[in-house]
Coordinates of C-alpha atoms in Angstrom, one line a residue:
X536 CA -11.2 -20.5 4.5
X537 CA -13.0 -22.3 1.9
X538 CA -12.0 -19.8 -1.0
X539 CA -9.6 -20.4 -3.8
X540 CA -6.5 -18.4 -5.3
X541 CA -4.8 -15.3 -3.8
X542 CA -6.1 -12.9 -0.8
X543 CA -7.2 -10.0 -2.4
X544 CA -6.8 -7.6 0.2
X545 CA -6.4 -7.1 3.9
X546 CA -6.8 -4.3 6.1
X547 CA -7.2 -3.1 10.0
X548 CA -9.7 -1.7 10.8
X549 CA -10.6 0.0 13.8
X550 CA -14.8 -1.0 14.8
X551 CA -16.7 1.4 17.0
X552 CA -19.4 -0.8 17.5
X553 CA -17.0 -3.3 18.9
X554 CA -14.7 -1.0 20.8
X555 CA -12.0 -3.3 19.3
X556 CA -10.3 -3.2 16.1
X557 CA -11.3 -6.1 13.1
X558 CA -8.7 -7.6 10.8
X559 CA -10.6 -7.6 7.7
X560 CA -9.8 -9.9 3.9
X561 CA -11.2 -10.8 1.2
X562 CA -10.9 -13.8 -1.4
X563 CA -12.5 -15.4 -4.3
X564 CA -15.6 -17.6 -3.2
X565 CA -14.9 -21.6 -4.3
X566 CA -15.7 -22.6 -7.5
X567 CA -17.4 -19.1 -8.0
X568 CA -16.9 -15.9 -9.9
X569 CA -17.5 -14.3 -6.9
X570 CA -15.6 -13.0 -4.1
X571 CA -16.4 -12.2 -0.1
X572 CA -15.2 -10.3 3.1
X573 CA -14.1 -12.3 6.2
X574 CA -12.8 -11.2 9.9
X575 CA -10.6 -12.5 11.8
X576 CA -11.2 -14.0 15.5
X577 CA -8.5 -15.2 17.8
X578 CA -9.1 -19.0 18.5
X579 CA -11.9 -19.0 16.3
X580 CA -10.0 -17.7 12.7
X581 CA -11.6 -16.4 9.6
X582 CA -15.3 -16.4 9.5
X583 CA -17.2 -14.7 6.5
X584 CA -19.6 -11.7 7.2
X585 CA -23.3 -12.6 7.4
X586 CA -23.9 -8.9 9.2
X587 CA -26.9 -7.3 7.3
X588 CA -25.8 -9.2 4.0
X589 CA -22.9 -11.6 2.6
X590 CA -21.1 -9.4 1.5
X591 CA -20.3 -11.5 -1.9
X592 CA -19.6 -9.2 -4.8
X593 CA -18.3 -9.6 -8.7
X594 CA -15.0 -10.6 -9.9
X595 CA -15.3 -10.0 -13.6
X596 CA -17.5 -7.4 -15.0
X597 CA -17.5 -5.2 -18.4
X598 CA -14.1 -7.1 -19.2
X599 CA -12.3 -6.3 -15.8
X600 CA -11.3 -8.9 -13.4
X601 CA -10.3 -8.0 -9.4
X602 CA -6.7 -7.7 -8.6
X603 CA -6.7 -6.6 -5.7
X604 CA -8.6 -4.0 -2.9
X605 CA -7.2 -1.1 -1.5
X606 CA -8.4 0.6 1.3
X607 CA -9.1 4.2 3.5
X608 CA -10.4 4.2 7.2
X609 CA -11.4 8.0 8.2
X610 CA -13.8 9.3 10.6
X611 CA -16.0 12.2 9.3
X612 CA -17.9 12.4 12.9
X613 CA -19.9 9.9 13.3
X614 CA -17.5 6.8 14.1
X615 CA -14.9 5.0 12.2
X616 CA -15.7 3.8 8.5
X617 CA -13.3 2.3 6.6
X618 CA -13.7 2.1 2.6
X619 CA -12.8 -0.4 0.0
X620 CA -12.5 -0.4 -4.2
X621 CA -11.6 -2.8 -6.3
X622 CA -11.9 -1.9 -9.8
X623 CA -14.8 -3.6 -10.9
X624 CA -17.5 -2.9 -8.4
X625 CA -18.8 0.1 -7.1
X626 CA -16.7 1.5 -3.8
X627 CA -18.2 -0.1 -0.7
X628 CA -18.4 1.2 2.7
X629 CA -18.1 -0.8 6.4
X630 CA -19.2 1.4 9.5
X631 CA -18.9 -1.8 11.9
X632 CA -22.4 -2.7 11.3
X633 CA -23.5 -2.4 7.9
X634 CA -21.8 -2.1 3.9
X635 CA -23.1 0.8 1.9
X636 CA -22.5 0.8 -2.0
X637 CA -21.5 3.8 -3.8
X638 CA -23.2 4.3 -6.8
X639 CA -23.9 6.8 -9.8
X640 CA -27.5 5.5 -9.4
X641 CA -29.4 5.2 -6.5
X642 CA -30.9 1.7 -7.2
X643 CA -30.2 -1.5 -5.5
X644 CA -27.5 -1.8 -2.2
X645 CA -26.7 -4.1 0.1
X646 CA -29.0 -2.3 2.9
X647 CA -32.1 -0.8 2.8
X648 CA -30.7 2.8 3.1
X649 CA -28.4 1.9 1.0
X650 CA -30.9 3.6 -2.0
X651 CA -30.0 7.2 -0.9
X652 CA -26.3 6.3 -1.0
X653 CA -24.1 8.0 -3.8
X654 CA -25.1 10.1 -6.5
X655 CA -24.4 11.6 -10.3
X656 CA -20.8 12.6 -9.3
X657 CA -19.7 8.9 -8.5
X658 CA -17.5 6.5 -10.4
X659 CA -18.7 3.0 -10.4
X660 CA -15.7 0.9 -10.3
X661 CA -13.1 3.0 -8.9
X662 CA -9.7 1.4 -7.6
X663 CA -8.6 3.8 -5.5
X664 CA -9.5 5.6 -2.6
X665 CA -8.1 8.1 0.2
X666 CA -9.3 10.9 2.4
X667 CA -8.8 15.1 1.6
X668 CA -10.0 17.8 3.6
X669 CA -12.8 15.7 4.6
X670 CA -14.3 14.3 1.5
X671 CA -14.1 10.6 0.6
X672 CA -11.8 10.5 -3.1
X673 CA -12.0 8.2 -5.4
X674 CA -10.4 7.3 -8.6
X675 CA -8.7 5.0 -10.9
X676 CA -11.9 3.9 -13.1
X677 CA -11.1 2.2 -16.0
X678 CA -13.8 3.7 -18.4
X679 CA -12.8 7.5 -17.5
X680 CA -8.9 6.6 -16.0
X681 CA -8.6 10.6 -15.8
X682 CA -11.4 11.4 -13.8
X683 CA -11.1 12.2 -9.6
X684 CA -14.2 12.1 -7.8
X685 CA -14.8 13.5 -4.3
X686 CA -17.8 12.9 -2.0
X687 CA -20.2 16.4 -0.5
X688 CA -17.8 17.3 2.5
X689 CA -18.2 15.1 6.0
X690 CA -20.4 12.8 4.2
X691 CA -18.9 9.9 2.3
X692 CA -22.2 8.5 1.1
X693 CA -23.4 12.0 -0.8
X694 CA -22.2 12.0 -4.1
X695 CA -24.5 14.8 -5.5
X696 CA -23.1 17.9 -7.1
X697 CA -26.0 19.8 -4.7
X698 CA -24.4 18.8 -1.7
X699 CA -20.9 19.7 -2.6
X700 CA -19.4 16.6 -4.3
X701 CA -17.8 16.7 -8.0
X702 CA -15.5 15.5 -10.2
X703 CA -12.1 16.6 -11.4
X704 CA -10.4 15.7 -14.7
X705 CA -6.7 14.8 -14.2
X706 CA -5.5 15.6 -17.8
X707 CA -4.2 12.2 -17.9
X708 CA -4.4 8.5 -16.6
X709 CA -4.3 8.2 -13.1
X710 CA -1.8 6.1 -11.1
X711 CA -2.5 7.1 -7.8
X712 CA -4.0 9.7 -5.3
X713 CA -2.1 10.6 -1.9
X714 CA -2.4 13.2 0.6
X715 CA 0.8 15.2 2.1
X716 CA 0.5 18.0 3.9
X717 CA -2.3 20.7 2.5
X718 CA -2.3 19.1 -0.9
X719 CA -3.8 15.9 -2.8
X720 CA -1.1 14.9 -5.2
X721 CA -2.7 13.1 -8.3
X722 CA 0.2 11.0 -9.9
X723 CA 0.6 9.7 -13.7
X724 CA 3.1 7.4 -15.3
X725 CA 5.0 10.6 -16.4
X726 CA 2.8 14.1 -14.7
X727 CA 2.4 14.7 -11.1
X728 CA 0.1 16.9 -10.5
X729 CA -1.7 18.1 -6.7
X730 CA -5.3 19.2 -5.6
X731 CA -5.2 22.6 -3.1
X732 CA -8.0 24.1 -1.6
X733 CA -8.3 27.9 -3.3
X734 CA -9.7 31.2 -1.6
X735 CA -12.7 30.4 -2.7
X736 CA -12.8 27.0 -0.8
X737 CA -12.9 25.2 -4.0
X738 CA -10.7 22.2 -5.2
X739 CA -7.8 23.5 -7.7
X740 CA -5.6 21.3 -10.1
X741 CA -1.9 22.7 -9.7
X742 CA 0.6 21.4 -12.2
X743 CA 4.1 19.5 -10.2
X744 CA 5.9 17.8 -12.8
X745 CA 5.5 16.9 -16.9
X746 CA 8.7 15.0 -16.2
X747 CA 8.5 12.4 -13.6
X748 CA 5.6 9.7 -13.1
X749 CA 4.7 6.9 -10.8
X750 CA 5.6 3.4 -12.3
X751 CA 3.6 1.5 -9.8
X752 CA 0.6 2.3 -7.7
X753 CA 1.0 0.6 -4.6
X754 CA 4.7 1.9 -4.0
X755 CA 3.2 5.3 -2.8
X756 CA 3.9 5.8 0.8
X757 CA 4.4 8.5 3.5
X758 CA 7.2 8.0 5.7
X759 CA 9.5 10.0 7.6
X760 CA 7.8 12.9 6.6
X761 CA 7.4 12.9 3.2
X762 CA 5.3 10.8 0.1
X763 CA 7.5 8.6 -1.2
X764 CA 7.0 6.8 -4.7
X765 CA 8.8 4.9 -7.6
X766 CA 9.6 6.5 -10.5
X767 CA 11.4 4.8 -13.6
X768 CA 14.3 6.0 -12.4
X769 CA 14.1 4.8 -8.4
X770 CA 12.2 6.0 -5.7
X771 CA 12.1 9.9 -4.8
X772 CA 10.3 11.7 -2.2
X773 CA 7.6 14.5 -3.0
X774 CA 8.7 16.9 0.0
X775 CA 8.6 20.6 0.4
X776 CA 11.4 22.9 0.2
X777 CA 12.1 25.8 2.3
X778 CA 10.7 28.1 -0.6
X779 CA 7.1 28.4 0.3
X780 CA 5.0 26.1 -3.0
X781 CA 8.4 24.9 -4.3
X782 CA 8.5 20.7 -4.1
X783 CA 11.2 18.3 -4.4
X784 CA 11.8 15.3 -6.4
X785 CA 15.5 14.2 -6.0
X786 CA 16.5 10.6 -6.5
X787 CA 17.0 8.8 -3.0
X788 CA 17.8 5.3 -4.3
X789 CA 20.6 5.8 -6.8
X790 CA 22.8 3.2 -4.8
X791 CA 20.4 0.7 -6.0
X792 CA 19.6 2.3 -9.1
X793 CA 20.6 -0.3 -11.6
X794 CA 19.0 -3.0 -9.1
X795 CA 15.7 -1.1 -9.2
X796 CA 15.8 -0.3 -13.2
X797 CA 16.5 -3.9 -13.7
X798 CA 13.3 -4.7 -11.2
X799 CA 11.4 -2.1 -13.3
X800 CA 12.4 -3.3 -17.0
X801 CA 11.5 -7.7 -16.0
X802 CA 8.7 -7.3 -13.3
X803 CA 5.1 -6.6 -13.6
X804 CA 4.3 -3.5 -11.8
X805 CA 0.9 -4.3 -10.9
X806 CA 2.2 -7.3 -9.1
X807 CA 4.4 -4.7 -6.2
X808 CA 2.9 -4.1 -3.3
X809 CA 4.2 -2.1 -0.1
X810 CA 3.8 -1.4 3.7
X811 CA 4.9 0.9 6.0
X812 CA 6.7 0.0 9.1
X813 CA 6.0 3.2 11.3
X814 CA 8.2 2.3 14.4
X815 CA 11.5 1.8 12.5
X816 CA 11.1 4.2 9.7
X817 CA 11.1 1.2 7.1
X818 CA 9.6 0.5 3.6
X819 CA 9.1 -3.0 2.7
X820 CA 8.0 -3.9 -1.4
X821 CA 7.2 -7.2 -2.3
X822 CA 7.2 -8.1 -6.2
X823 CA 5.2 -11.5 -6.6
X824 CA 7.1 -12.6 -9.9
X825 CA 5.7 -14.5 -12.8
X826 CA 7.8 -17.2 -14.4
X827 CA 6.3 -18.2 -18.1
X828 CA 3.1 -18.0 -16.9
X829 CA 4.0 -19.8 -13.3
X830 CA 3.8 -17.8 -10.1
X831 CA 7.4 -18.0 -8.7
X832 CA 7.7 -19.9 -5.2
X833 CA 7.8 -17.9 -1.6
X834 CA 11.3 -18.8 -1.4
X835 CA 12.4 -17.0 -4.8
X836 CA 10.0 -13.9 -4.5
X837 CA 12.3 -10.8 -4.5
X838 CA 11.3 -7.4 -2.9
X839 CA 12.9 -4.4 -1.8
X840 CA 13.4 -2.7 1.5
X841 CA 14.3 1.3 2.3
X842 CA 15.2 2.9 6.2
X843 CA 16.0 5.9 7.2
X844 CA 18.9 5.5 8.6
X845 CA 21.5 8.8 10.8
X846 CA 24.9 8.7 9.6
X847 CA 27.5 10.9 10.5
X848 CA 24.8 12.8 12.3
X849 CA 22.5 13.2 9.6
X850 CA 19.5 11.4 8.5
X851 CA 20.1 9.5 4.6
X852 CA 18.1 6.5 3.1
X853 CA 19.8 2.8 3.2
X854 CA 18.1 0.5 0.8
X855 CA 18.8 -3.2 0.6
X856 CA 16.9 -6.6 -1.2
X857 CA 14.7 -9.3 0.7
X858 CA 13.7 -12.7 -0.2
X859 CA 11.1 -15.3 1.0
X860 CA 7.5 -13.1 0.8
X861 CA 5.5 -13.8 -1.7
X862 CA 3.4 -10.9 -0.8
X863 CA -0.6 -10.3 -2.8
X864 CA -1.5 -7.7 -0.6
X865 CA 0.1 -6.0 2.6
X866 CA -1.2 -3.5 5.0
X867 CA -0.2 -2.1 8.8
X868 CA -1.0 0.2 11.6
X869 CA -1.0 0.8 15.6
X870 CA -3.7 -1.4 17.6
X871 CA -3.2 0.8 21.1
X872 CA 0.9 1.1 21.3
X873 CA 1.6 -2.5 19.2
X874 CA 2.3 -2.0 15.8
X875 CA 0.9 -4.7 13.6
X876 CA 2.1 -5.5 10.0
X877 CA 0.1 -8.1 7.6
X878 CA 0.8 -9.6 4.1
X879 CA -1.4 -11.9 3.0
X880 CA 0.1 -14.6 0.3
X881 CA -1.5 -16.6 -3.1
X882 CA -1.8 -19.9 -0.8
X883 CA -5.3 -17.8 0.6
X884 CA -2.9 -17.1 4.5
X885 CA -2.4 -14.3 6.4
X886 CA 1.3 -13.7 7.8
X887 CA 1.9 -11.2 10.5
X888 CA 5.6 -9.7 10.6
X889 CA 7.9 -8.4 13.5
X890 CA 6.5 -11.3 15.5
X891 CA 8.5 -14.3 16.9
X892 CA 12.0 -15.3 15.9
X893 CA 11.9 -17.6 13.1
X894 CA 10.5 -17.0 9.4
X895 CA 7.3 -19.0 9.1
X896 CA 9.2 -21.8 11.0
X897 CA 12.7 -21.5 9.4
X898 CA 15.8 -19.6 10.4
X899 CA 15.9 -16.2 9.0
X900 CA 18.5 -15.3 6.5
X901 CA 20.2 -12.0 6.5
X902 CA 23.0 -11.4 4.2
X903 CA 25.6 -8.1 5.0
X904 CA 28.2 -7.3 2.2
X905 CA 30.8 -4.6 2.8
X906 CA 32.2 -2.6 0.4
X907 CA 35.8 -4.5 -1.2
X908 CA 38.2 -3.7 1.1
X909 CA 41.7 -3.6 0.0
X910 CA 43.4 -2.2 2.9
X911 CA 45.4 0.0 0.5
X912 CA 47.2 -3.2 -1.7
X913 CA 44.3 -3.7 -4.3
X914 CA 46.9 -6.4 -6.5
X915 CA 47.9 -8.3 -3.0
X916 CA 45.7 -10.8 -1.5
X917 CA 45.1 -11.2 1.9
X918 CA 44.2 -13.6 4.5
X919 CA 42.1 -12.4 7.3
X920 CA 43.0 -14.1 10.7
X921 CA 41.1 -12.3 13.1
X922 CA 37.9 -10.3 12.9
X923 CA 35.9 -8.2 15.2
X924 CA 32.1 -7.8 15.5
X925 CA 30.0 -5.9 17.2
X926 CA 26.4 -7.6 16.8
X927 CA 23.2 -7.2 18.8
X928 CA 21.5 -10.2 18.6
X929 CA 17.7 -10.7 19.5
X930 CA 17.7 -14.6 19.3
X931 CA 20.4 -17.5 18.5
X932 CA 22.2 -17.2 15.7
X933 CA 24.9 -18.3 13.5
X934 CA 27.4 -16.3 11.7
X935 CA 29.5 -17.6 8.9
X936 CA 32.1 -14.9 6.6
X937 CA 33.0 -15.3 3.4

């Protein structure tokens, strides 16, 4: 499209008023300070949205300057909405038709009932978003980093203590906010903590952890069951025991644990982003490396990719390294029984993954190292004359050992 730098974010989004679903980005406007929303039509491409208003909002305000969006769809009754933040402006609301601004204040909007939208409880630049128990969470705002505010229940656009909507102080800077189970779990760079639902049908603040925080905030994910995230010493699960309140937080990645320390220690954290890949139980995180100032090529971006995996009839993680995306932002979900997975790049395109059999034109490397094998002689070397294997191939291929 006619925008400069990086796509800021990308999501899926699934329009009642169309009865379809709409791949939605945005990027920075062209020689502007500004950035906009497009959608995407097949055979047509990416067309900016002129629906009610332009949809052109901020990047830079009171010192902050976008990164990137992040996203919630839910459905509270009356259709699908889907909900974006960005740090810097007030969150902002598609329902297929129109964007509704939510604000502390009532004044201004980009529709005409957009004035009763919001309220006293909201942040104004939050930069991140999810769904509890019906209300619409938000958090993340870098003038009150501690502070969780939640919507009047079944109503997104209420933010008025009145009608049921508030605000909850964390104790400490949030990282991120995820749902699992009966239970909002608010995480820090070193506290976990997790919002419940008392007797009184209030929200409570439960402490988890003083130990063990979250060292990046897009690497929180819920797969196979449980909310996974990366902590500085790899990634653990937040998964419930069998004693009833009781939560794990084991270390799942410690074969990679030096790999993942060393990723922690030399890469920016705000730079990882992640995606889910629902129909083989995989986690893919891309790390968009910065070289002396110099964004690092596609072909020497890193990333890191965990399956669940059965093994000896049980079910254990398998972590391994990838190569070649140069991820900014990254996003999936099931249109009817397909299973789509985006990333969007700093060249301003949107790749889809799981789709074809070549990567972005080229052959796709894959890499396979054993353990050493020394066949019970480690000071003898040998000479390997015949080898088996056992491959399933989905295209053609060559093979070479070493």
């Amino acid at each position: 499209t006619t925008g400069q730098g990086k796509v800021l974010g990308i999501a899926i989004f699934k329009n009642d008023v169309t009865s379809g679903t709409t791949i939605i980005a945005a990027r920075q406007d062209a020689g502007a300070s500004t950035y906009s929303f497009y959608y995407y039509t097949a055979f047509i491409g990416w067309r900016k949205f002129t629906l009610d208003h332009s949809v052109t909002r901020p990047m830079t305000a009171n010192g902050l300057t976008v990164n990137r969006l992040r996203h919630q769809q839910f459905n509270f009754g009356t259709g699908n909405n889907i909900c974006f933040v960005d740090g810097v402006n007030p969150a902002i609301i598609f329902n297929g038709t129109n964007w509704k601004e939510i604000k502390s204040s009532h004044s201004g909007g980009y529709h005409s009932s957009n004035n009763t939208a919001g309220g006293a409880q909201a942040l104004n630049a939050p930069a991140l978003v999810d769904v509890f128990e019906n209300h619409l969470f938000i958090g993340g705002h870098e003038a009150n980093r501690a502070a969780i505010a939640h919507s009047a229940p079944n109503d997104a656009y209420t933010w008025t203590s009145a009608a049921g909507a508030g605000q909850i102080a964390s104790g400490f800077d949030v990282v991120q906010i995820k749902p699992f189970r009966d239970n909002l779990f608010v995480f820090g760079n070193k506290n976990i903590k997790k919002i419940t639902v008392n007797a009184s049908n209030d929200f409570a603040l439960e402490n988890v952890t003083s130990n063990i925080g979250c060292v990046a905030r897009d690497s929180v994910h819920e797969i196979g069951g449980d909310l996974m995230f990366l902590s500085p010493s790899g990634f653990r699960p937040v998964a419930g025991t069998s004693r009833i309140g009781d939560v794990e937080l084991e270390t799942i990645s410690k074969k990679i644990q030096t790999t993942l320390v060393d990723i922690i220690k030399n890469e920016d954290m705000d730079a990882l982003t992640g995606v889910v890949i629902r129909s083989k139980s995989q986690v893919r995180y891309f790390i968009s490396s910065t070289v002396q100032g110099t964004l690092v090529s596609p072909s020497d971006s890193v990333g890191v990719i965990g399956s669940l995996t059965e093994s000896s009839g049980s079910i254990e993680w398998e972590f391994g390294q990838l190569l070649g995306i140069r991820a900014s932002c990254c996003t999936s979900d099931y249109v009817g029984a397909e299973e789509i997975i985006l990333h969007a790049d700093f060249d301003g395109k949107v790749y889809r993954q799981e789709k074809g059999t070549s990567f972005n034109g080229q052959n796709i490397l894959s890499v396979y190292a054993t353990p050493y094998l020394d066949f019970g002689e480690t000071e003898q070397r040998k000479v390997i004359r015949k080898l088996n294997t056992f491959i399933r191939a989905e295209g053609p291929f060559e093979m070479n050992l070493a």
